[in-house]
PDB file of C-alpha atoms in Angstrom:
ATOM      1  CA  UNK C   1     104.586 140.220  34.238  1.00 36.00           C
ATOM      2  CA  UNK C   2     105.826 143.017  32.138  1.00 38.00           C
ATOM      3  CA  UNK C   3     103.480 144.801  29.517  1.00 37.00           C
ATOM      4  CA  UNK C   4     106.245 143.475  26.871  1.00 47.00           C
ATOM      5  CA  UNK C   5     107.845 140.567  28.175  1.00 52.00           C
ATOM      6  CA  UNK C   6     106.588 138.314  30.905  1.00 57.00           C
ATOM      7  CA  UNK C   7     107.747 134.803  31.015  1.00 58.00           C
ATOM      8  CA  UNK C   8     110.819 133.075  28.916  1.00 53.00           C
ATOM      9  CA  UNK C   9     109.962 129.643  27.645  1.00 48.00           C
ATOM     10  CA  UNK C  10     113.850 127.984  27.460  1.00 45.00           C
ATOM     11  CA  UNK C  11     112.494 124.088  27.547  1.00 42.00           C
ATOM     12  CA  UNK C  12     112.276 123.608  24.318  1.00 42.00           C
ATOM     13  CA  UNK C  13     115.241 125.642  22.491  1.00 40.00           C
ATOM     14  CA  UNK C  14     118.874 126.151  24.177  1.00 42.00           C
ATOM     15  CA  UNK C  15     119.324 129.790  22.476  1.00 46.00           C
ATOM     16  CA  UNK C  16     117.774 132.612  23.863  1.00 53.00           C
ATOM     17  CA  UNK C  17     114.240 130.606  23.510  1.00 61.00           C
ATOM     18  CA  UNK C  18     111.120 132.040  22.964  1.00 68.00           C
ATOM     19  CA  UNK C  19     109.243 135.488  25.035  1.00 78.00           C
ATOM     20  CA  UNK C  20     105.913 135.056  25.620  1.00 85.00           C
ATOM     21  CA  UNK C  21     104.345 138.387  26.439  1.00 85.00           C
ATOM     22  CA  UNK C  22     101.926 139.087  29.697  1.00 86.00           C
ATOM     23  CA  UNK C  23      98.981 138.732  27.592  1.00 90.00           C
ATOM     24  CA  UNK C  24      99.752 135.905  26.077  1.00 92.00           C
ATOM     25  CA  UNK C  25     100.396 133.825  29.531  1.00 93.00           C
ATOM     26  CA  UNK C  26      97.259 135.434  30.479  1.00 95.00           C
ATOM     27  CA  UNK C  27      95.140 134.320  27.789  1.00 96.00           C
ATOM     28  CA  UNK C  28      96.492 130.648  27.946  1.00 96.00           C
ATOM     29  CA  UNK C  29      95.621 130.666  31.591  1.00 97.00           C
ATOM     30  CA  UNK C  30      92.081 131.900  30.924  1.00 98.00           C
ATOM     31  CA  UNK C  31      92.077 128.794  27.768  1.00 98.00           C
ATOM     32  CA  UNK C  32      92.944 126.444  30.670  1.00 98.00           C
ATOM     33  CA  UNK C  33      90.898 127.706  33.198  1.00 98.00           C
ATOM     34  CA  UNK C  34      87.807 127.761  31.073  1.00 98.00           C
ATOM     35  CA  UNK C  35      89.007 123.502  29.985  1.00 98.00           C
ATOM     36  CA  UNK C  36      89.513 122.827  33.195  1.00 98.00           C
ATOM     37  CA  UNK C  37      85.695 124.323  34.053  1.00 98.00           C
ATOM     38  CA  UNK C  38      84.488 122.731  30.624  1.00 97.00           C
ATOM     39  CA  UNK C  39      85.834 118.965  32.207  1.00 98.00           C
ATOM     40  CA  UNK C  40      83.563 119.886  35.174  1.00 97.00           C
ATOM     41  CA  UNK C  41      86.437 120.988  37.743  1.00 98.00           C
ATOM     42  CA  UNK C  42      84.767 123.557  39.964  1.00 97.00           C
ATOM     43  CA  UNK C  43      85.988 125.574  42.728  1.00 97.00           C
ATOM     44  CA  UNK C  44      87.786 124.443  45.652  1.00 97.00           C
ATOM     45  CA  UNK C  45      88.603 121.023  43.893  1.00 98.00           C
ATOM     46  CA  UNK C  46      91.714 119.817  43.151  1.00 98.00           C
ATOM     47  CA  UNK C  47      94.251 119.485  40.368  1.00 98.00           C
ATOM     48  CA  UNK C  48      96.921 117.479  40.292  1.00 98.00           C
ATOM     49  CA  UNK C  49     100.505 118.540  38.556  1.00 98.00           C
ATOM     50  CA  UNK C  50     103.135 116.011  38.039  1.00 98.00           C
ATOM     51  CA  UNK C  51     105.473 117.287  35.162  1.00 98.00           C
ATOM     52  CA  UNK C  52     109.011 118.635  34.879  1.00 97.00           C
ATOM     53  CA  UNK C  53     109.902 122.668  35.031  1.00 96.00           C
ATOM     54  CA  UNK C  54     108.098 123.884  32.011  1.00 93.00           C
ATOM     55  CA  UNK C  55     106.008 126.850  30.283  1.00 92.00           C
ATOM     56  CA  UNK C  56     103.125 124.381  30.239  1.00 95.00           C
ATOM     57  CA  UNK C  57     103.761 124.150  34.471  1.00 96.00           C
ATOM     58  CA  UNK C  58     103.523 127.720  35.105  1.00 95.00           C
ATOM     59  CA  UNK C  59     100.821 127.722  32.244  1.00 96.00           C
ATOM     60  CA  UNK C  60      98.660 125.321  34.663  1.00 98.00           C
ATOM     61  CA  UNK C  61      99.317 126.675  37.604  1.00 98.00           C
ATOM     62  CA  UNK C  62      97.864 130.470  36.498  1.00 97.00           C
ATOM     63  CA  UNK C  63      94.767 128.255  34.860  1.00 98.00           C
ATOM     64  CA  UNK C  64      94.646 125.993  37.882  1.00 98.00           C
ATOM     65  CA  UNK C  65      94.097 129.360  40.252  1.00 97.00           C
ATOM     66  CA  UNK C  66      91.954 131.224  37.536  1.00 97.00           C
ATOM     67  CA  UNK C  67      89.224 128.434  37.259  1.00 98.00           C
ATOM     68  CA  UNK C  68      89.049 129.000  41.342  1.00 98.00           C
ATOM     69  CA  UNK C  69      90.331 125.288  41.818  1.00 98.00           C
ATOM     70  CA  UNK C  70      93.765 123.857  43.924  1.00 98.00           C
ATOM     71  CA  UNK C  71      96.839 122.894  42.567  1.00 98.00           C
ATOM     72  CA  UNK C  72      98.202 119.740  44.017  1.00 98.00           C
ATOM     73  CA  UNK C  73     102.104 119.891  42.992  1.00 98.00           C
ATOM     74  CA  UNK C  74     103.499 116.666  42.465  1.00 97.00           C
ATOM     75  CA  UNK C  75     107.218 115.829  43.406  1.00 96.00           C
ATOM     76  CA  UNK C  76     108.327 114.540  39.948  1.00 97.00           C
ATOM     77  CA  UNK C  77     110.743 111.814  42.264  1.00 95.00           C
ATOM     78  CA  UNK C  78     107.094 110.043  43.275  1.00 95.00           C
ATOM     79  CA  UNK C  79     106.613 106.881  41.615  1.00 97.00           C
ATOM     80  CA  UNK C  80     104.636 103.771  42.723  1.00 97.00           C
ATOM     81  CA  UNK C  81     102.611 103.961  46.443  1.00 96.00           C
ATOM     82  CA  UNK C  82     104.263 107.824  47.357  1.00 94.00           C
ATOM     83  CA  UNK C  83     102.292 108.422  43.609  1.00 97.00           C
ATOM     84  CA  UNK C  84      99.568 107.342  44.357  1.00 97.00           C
ATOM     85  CA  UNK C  85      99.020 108.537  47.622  1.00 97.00           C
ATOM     86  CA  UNK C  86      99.189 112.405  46.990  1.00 97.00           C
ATOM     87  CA  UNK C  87      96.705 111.156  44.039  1.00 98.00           C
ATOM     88  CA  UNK C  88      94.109 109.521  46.121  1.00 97.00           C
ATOM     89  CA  UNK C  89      94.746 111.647  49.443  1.00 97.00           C
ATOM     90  CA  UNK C  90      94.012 114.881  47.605  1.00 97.00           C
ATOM     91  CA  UNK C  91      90.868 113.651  46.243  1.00 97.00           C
ATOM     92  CA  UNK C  92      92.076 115.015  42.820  1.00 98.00           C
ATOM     93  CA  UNK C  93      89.899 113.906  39.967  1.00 97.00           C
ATOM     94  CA  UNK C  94      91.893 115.054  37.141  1.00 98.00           C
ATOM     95  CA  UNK C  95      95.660 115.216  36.707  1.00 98.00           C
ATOM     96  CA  UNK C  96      98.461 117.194  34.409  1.00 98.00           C
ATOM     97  CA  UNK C  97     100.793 114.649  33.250  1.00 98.00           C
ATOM     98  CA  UNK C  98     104.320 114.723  31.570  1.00 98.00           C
ATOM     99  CA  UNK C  99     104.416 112.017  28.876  1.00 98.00           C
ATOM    100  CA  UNK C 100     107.540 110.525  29.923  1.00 98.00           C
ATOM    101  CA  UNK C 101     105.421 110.034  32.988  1.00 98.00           C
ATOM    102  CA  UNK C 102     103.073 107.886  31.548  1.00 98.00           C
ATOM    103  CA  UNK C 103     104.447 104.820  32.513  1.00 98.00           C
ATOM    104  CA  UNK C 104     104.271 105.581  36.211  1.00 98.00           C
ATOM    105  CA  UNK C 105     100.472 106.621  36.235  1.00 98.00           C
ATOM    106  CA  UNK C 106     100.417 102.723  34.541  1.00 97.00           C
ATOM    107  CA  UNK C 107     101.810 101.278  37.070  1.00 97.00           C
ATOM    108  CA  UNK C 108      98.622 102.873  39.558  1.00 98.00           C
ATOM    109  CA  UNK C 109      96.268 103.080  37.302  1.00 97.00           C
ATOM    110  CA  UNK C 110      94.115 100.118  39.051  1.00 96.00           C
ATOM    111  CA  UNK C 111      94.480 102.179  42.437  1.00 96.00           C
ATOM    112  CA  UNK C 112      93.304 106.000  41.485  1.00 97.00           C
ATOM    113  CA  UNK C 113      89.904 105.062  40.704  1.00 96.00           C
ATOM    114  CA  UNK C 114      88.722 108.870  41.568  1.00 97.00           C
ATOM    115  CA  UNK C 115      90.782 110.171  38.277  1.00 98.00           C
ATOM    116  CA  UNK C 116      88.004 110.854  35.585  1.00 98.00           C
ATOM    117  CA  UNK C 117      90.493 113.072  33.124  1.00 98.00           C
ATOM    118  CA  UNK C 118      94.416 112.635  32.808  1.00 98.00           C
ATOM    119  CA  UNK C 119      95.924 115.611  30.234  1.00 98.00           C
ATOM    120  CA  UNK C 120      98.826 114.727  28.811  1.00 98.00           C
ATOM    121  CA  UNK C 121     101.634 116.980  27.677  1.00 98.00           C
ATOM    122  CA  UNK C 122     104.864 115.925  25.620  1.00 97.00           C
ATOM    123  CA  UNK C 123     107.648 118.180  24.971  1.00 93.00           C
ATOM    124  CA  UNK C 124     107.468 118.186  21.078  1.00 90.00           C
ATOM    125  CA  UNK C 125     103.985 118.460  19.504  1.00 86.00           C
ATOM    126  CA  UNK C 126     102.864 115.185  17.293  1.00 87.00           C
ATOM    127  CA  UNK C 127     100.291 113.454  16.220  1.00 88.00           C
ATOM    128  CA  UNK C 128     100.214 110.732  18.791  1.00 93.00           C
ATOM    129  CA  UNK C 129     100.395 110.329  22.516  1.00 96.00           C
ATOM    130  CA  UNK C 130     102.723 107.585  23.820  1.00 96.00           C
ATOM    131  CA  UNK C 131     100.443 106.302  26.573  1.00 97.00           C
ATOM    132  CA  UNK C 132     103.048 103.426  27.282  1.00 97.00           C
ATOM    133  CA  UNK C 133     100.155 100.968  28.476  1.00 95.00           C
ATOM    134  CA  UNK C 134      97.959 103.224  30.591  1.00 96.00           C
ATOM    135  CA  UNK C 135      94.890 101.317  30.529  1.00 93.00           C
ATOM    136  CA  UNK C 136      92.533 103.681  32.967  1.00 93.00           C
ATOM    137  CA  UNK C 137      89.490 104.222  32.649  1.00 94.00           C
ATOM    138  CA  UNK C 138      90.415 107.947  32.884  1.00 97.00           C
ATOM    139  CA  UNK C 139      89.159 110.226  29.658  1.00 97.00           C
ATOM    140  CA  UNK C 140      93.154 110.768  27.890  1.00 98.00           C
ATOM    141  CA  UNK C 141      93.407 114.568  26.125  1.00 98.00           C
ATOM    142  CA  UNK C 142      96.306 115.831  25.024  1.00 97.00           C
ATOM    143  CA  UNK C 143      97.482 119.226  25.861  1.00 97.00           C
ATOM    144  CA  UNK C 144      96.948 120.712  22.591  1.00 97.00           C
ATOM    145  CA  UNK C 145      93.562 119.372  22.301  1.00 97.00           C
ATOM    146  CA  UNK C 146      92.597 120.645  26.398  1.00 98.00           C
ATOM    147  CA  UNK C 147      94.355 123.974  25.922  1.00 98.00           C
ATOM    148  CA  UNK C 148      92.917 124.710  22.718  1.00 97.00           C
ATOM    149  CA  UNK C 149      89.017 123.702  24.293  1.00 97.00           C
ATOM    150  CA  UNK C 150      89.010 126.705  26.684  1.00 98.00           C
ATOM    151  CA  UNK C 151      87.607 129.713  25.627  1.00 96.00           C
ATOM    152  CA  UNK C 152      89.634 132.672  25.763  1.00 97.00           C
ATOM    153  CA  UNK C 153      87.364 135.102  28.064  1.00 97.00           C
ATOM    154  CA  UNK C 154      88.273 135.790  31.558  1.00 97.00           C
ATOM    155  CA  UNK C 155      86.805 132.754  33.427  1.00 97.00           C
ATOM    156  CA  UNK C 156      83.524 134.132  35.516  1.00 95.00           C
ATOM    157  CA  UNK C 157      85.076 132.877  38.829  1.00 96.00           C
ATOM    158  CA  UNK C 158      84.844 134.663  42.066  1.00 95.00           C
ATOM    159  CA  UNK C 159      88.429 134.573  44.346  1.00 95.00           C
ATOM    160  CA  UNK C 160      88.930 135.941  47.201  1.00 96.00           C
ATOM    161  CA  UNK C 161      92.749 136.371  49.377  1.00 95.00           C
ATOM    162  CA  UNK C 162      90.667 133.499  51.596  1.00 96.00           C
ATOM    163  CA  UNK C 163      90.215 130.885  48.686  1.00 97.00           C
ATOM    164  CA  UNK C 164      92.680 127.822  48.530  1.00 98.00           C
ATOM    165  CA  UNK C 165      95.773 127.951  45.987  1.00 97.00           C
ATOM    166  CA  UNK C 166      97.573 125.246  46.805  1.00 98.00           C
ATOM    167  CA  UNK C 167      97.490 122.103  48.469  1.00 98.00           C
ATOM    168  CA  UNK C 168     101.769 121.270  48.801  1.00 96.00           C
ATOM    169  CA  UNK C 169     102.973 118.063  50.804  1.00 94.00           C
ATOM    170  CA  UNK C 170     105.348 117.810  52.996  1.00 89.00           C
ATOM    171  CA  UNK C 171     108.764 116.041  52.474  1.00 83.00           C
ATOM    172  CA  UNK C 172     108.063 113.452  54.672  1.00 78.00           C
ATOM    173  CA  UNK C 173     111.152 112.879  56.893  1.00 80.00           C
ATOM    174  CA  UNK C 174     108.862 111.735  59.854  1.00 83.00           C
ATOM    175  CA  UNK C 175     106.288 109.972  58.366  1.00 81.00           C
ATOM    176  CA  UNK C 176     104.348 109.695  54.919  1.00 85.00           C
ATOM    177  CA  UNK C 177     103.672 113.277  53.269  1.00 87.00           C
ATOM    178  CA  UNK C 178     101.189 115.421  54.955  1.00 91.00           C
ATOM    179  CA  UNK C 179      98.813 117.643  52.930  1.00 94.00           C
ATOM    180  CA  UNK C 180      98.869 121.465  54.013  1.00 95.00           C
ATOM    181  CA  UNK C 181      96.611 124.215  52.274  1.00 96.00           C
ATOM    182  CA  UNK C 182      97.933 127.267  51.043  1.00 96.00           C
ATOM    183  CA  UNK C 183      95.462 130.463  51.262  1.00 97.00           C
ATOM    184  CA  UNK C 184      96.018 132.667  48.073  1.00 97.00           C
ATOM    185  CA  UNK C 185      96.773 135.483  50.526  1.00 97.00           C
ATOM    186  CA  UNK C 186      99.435 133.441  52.309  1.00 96.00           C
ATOM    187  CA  UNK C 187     100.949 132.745  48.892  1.00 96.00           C
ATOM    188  CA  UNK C 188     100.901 136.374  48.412  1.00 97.00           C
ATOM    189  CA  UNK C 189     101.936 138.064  51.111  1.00 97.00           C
ATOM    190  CA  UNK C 190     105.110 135.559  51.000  1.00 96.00           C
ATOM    191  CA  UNK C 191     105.666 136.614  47.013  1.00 97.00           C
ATOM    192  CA  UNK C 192     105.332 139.999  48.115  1.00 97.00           C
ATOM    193  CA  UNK C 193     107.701 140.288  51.222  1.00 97.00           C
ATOM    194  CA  UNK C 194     110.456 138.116  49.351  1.00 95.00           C
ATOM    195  CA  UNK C 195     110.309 140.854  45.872  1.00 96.00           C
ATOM    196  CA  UNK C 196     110.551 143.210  48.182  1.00 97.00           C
ATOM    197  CA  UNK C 197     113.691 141.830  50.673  1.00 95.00           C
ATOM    198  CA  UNK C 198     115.495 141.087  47.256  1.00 95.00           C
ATOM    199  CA  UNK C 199     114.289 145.075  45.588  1.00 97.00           C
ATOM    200  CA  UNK C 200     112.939 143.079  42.294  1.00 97.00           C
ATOM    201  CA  UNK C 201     111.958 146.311  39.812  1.00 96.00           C
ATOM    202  CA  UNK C 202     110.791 146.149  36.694  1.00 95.00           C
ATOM    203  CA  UNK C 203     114.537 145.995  35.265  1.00 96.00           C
ATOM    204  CA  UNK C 204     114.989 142.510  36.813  1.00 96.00           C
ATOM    205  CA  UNK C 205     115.434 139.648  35.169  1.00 95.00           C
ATOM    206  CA  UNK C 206     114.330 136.256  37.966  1.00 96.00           C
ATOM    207  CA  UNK C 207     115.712 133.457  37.207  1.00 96.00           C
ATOM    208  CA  UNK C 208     114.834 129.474  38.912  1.00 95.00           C
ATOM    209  CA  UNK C 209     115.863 126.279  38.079  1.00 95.00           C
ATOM    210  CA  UNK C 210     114.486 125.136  40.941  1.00 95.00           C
ATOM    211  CA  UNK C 211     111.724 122.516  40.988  1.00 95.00           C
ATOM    212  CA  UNK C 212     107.812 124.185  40.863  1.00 96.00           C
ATOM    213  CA  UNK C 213     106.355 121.415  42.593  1.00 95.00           C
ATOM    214  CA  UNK C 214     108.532 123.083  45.671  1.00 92.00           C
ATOM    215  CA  UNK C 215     107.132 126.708  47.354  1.00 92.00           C
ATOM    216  CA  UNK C 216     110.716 127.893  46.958  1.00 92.00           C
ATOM    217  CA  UNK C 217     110.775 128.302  42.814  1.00 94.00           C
ATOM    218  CA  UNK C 218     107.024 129.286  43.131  1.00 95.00           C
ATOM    219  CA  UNK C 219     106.586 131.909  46.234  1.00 94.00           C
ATOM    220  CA  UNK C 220     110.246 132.995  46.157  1.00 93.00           C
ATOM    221  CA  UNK C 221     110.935 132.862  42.137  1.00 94.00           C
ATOM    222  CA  UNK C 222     108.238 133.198  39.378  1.00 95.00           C
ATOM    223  CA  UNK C 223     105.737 134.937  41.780  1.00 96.00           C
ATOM    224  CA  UNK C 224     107.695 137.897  43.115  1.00 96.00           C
ATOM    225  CA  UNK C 225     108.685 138.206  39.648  1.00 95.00           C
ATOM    226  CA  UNK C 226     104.973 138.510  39.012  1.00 93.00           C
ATOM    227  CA  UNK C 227     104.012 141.249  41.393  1.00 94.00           C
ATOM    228  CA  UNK C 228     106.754 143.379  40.702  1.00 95.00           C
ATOM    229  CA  UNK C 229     106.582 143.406  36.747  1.00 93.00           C
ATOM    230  CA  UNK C 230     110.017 141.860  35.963  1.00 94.00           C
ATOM    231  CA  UNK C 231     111.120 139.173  33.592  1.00 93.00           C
ATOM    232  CA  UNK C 232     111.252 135.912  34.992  1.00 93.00           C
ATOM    233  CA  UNK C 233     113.335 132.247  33.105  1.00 94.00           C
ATOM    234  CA  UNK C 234     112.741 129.044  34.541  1.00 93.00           C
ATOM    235  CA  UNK C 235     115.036 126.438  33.290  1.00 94.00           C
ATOM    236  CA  UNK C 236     114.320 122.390  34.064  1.00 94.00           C
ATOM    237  CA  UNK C 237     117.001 121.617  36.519  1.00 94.00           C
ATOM    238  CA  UNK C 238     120.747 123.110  37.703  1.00 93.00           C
ATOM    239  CA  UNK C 239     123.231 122.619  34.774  1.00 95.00           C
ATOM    240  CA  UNK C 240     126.848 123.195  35.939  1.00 95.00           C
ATOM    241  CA  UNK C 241     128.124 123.336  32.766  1.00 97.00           C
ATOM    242  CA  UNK C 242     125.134 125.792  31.512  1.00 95.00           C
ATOM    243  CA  UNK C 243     124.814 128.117  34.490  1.00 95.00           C
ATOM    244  CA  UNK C 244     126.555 131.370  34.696  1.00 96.00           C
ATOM    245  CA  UNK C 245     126.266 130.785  30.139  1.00 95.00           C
ATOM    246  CA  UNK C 246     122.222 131.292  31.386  1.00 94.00           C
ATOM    247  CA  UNK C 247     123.554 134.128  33.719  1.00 96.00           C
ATOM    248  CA  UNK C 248     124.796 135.345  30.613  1.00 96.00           C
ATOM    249  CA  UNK C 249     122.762 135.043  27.935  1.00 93.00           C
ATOM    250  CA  UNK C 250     119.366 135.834  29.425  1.00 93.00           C
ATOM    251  CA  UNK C 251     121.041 138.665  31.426  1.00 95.00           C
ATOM    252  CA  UNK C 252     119.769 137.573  35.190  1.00 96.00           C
ATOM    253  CA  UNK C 253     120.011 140.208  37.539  1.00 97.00           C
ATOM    254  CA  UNK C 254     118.184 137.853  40.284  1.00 96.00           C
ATOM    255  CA  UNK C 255     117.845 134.154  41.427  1.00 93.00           C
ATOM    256  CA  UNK C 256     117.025 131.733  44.033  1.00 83.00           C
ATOM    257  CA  UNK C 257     118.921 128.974  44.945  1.00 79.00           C
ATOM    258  CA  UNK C 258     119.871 126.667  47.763  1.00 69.00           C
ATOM    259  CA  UNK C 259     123.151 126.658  49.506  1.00 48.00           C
TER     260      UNK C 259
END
């Protein structure tokens, strides 16, 4: 990220929305990392993510690798037995849940008996969760209350280019989902050679609207916008109507997108 400007929350508000400066991503991530560590998620195990293109996603991603543990991206399209498979064949004990997503994790809850702590985040801060049902016997926090746990130090976790980032499924077309692990260096080294095929500087602006849960808005988006110091927007999903107005009001000099 930029000194000044590093990552452009636009979830929430459709003006410009609101900046949120490289140290201020940073010391989030440390908050979460340090919750996540508090909850008694160590290194090496995994995290589960199952929420829409957000600040909060990107939030728990950086706070998901800075705690030393995996991220286990969830395709937000999973409902039912695909659900609960990438829940259970993980081994994830803890998962970062949309809301709205509630009633889905419901609908499981009697067959993910290794998830101890389910954070929920809604879009607009209140005073109430809607848990639509869920009856776990997961702990429930809400983000506010998890974020707000961690201390904001730089966690005292040891990673190395070797340690696991990721663990990303596959689509599936030939069989259920398979789990692969993604090395921090090979996530990296990918970043890295896509900023530099598409010259991101420091003047760029990245933009994706791609999904997170998929490498592409990840490795070839928010990442590369990263390492190279630019400005990066990620918006929830492709808007015809709003595209090239994005284009044009956030000034994007880059993006990703498939053909």
């Amino acid at each position: 990220f930029q000194a000044e400007d590093g990552i452009r929350d636009v979830e929430r508000s459709r003006g410009l929305g609101d900046v949120y400066k490289r140290q201020e991503v940073n010391t989030l991530a440390n908050q979460i990392a340090n919750s996540l560590n508090k909850l008694g998620v160590n290194k090496g195990e995994k995290v589960s993510v199952y929420m829409p293109n957000s600040l909060e996603l990107c939030l728990s991603w950086f706070g998901i690798l800075k705690n030393g543990s995996v991220m286990v991206p969830i395709n937000t399209a999973y409902v039912m037995d695909f659900l609960q498979y990438i829940i259970e064949s993980s081994d994830s004990k803890i998962i970062i849940i949309a809301e709205e997503y509630m009633d889905r994790l419901k609908n499981i809850e009697d067959r993910i008996p290794l998830i101890e702590n389910v954070i929920v985040w809604p879009r607009e801060e209140k005073s109430s969760l809607d848990l639509m049902n869920y009856k776990g016997k997961a702990k429930i926090y809400s983000w506010k209350e998890f974020v707000e746990s961690g201390d904001k130090n730089e966690p005292e976790v040891e990673i190395t280019h070797l340690d696991h980032a990721r663990l990303m499924y596959t689509s599936g077309t030939t069989g259920r989902s398979k789990g692969v692990v993604r090395p921090c260096a090979a996530d990296y080294s990918s970043a890295m050679n896509y900023s530099l095929v598409m010259d991101i500087t420091t003047d760029d602006v990245v933009f994706t609207c791609l999904p997170l849960f998929h490498s592409n808005a990840m490795v070839m988006g928010v990442y590369p916008a990263m390492i190279q110091g630019a400005k990066v927007v990620v918006e929830e999903k492709y808007s015809a109507s709003n595209f090239w107005k994005w284009m044009k009001d956030f000034k994007i000099t880059k993006f990703t997108f498939y053909s």
